[in-house]
């Protein structure tokens, strides 16, 4: 998760731009703008900061699955809308209702959004080429555990 966050947050979306202290040499893109990312970290991170950072890493990981790195996209930014997650806790995101899953759905060439999708045969999306399941299960590790002595 740390590597994913470090690499994805280092991508600026401006061709040729990089930070002086950055070790990322890969100039490919696109970069991602996680809309409502700060709200997610404030709300979910209030109770479980590590879990919120793990959620953000999973969002970046699945966005990258929808938009693989390409040299021709170094100056491109994709907007990742996480409106549905901004007021949730890590615990509620890691355990969606039975038969549902959090998904990242591509809605245009430069944007995607988080959805809560049903997985029953009647409700499941037919085309998975523009969707990825967000696996937040590991994000809640340690929640409610007794502190170490």
Coordinates of C-alpha atoms in Angstrom, one line a residue:
X1 CA 0.0 0.0 0.0
X2 CA 2.8 2.4 0.8
X3 CA 4.5 1.9 -2.6
X4 CA 1.2 2.4 -4.4
X5 CA 0.5 5.6 -2.5
X6 CA 4.0 6.9 -3.0
X7 CA 4.0 6.3 -6.7
X8 CA 0.5 7.5 -7.5
X9 CA 0.7 10.6 -5.3
X10 CA 4.0 11.5 -7.0
X11 CA 2.4 11.7 -10.5
X12 CA 1.5 15.4 -11.0
X13 CA -0.4 15.2 -14.3
X14 CA 1.9 17.9 -15.8
X15 CA 4.2 16.6 -18.4
X16 CA 7.9 16.8 -17.3
X17 CA 7.1 18.0 -13.8
X18 CA 8.5 16.1 -10.8
X19 CA 9.4 16.9 -7.2
X20 CA 13.0 17.4 -6.2
X21 CA 12.9 14.8 -3.4
X22 CA 10.9 12.4 -5.6
X23 CA 12.5 9.0 -6.4
X24 CA 9.9 8.1 -9.0
X25 CA 11.6 8.1 -12.4
X26 CA 8.6 6.8 -14.3
X27 CA 7.0 9.7 -16.2
X28 CA 4.1 7.8 -17.6
X29 CA 0.5 8.7 -16.8
X30 CA -2.3 9.3 -16.4
X31 CA -2.2 10.8 -12.9
X32 CA -5.3 10.6 -10.7
X33 CA -7.3 13.3 -8.9
X34 CA -9.2 11.6 -6.2
X35 CA -12.2 13.9 -5.7
X36 CA -13.3 13.9 -2.0
X37 CA -10.0 12.1 -1.1
X38 CA -9.4 14.6 1.8
X39 CA -13.0 14.1 3.0
X40 CA -12.4 10.3 3.1
X41 CA -9.2 10.7 5.1
X42 CA -10.9 13.1 7.5
X43 CA -14.0 11.0 8.2
X44 CA -12.7 7.4 7.9
X45 CA -9.2 8.4 9.1
X46 CA -10.6 10.0 12.3
X47 CA -11.3 6.6 13.8
X48 CA -8.8 4.4 11.8
X49 CA -6.1 6.4 9.9
X50 CA -4.2 3.4 8.6
X51 CA -7.4 1.8 7.3
X52 CA -8.3 5.1 5.5
X53 CA -4.9 5.1 3.8
X54 CA -5.3 1.5 2.8
X55 CA -8.7 2.4 1.3
X56 CA -7.0 5.2 -0.7
X57 CA -4.3 2.8 -1.9
X58 CA -7.0 0.3 -3.1
X59 CA -8.8 3.1 -5.0
X60 CA -5.5 4.1 -6.7
X61 CA -4.8 0.4 -7.5
X62 CA -8.1 -0.2 -9.2
X63 CA -8.0 3.1 -11.0
X64 CA -4.7 2.1 -12.4
X65 CA -6.2 -1.2 -13.5
X66 CA -8.8 0.9 -15.5
X67 CA -6.1 3.3 -16.8
X68 CA -2.7 1.4 -17.3
X69 CA 0.4 3.5 -17.4
X70 CA 1.3 4.9 -20.8
X71 CA 4.0 7.2 -22.0
X72 CA 1.4 9.1 -24.1
X73 CA -0.7 9.9 -21.0
X74 CA 2.0 11.7 -19.0
X75 CA 0.2 15.0 -19.1
X76 CA -3.3 13.5 -18.5
X77 CA -5.3 13.6 -15.3
X78 CA -8.2 11.3 -14.6
X79 CA -10.8 12.3 -12.0
X80 CA -11.7 9.6 -9.6
X81 CA -15.0 10.5 -7.8
X82 CA -15.5 8.8 -4.4
X83 CA -18.6 10.7 -3.3
X84 CA -20.2 7.6 -1.9
X85 CA -17.3 6.9 0.4
X86 CA -16.6 10.4 1.8
X87 CA -18.9 10.0 4.8
X88 CA -18.4 6.2 5.4
X89 CA -16.1 4.6 8.0
X90 CA -13.5 2.0 7.3
X91 CA -15.6 -0.6 9.0
X92 CA -18.7 0.0 6.9
X93 CA -16.7 0.1 3.7
X94 CA -15.0 -3.2 4.5
X95 CA -18.2 -5.0 5.1
X96 CA -20.8 -4.0 2.5
X97 CA -24.3 -5.5 2.7
X98 CA -24.6 -9.1 1.6
X99 CA -24.7 -9.4 -2.1
X100 CA -23.2 -6.0 -2.7
X101 CA -19.7 -4.7 -3.5
X102 CA -18.0 -1.3 -3.8
X103 CA -16.9 -0.9 -7.4
X104 CA -15.0 1.7 -9.4
X105 CA -16.8 2.3 -12.7
X106 CA -15.3 4.1 -15.7
X107 CA -17.8 6.7 -16.9
X108 CA -15.7 8.5 -19.5
X109 CA -12.2 8.5 -21.0
X110 CA -11.1 10.8 -18.1
X111 CA -13.3 9.9 -15.1
X112 CA -14.6 7.1 -13.0
X113 CA -16.8 6.9 -9.9
X114 CA -17.4 4.7 -6.9
X115 CA -20.6 2.7 -7.0
X116 CA -22.2 0.2 -4.6
X117 CA -23.3 -2.6 -7.0
X118 CA -25.4 -5.6 -6.5
X119 CA -23.7 -8.9 -7.3
X120 CA -26.8 -11.1 -7.8
X121 CA -27.3 -12.3 -11.4
X122 CA -30.2 -9.8 -11.8
X123 CA -28.1 -6.8 -10.7
X124 CA -24.5 -7.6 -11.6
X125 CA -23.0 -5.5 -14.3
X126 CA -22.7 -7.4 -17.6
X127 CA -19.6 -5.6 -18.8
X128 CA -16.6 -5.8 -16.4
X129 CA -14.2 -4.2 -18.8
X130 CA -15.0 -0.7 -17.4
X131 CA -15.5 -1.7 -13.7
X132 CA -13.3 -3.1 -10.9
X133 CA -14.3 -4.3 -7.5
X134 CA -12.8 -2.3 -4.6
X135 CA -11.6 -4.8 -2.0
X136 CA -11.6 -2.9 1.3
X137 CA -11.7 -6.1 3.4
X138 CA -8.1 -5.8 4.6
X139 CA -8.5 -2.1 5.4
X140 CA -10.3 -2.9 8.7
X141 CA -7.5 -5.2 10.0
X142 CA -7.0 -4.3 13.6
X143 CA -10.2 -2.5 14.2
X144 CA -11.6 -3.4 17.5
X145 CA -8.6 -5.4 18.5
X146 CA -7.3 -5.1 22.0
X147 CA -4.1 -3.0 22.3
X148 CA -0.9 -4.9 22.7
X149 CA 0.4 -5.1 26.3

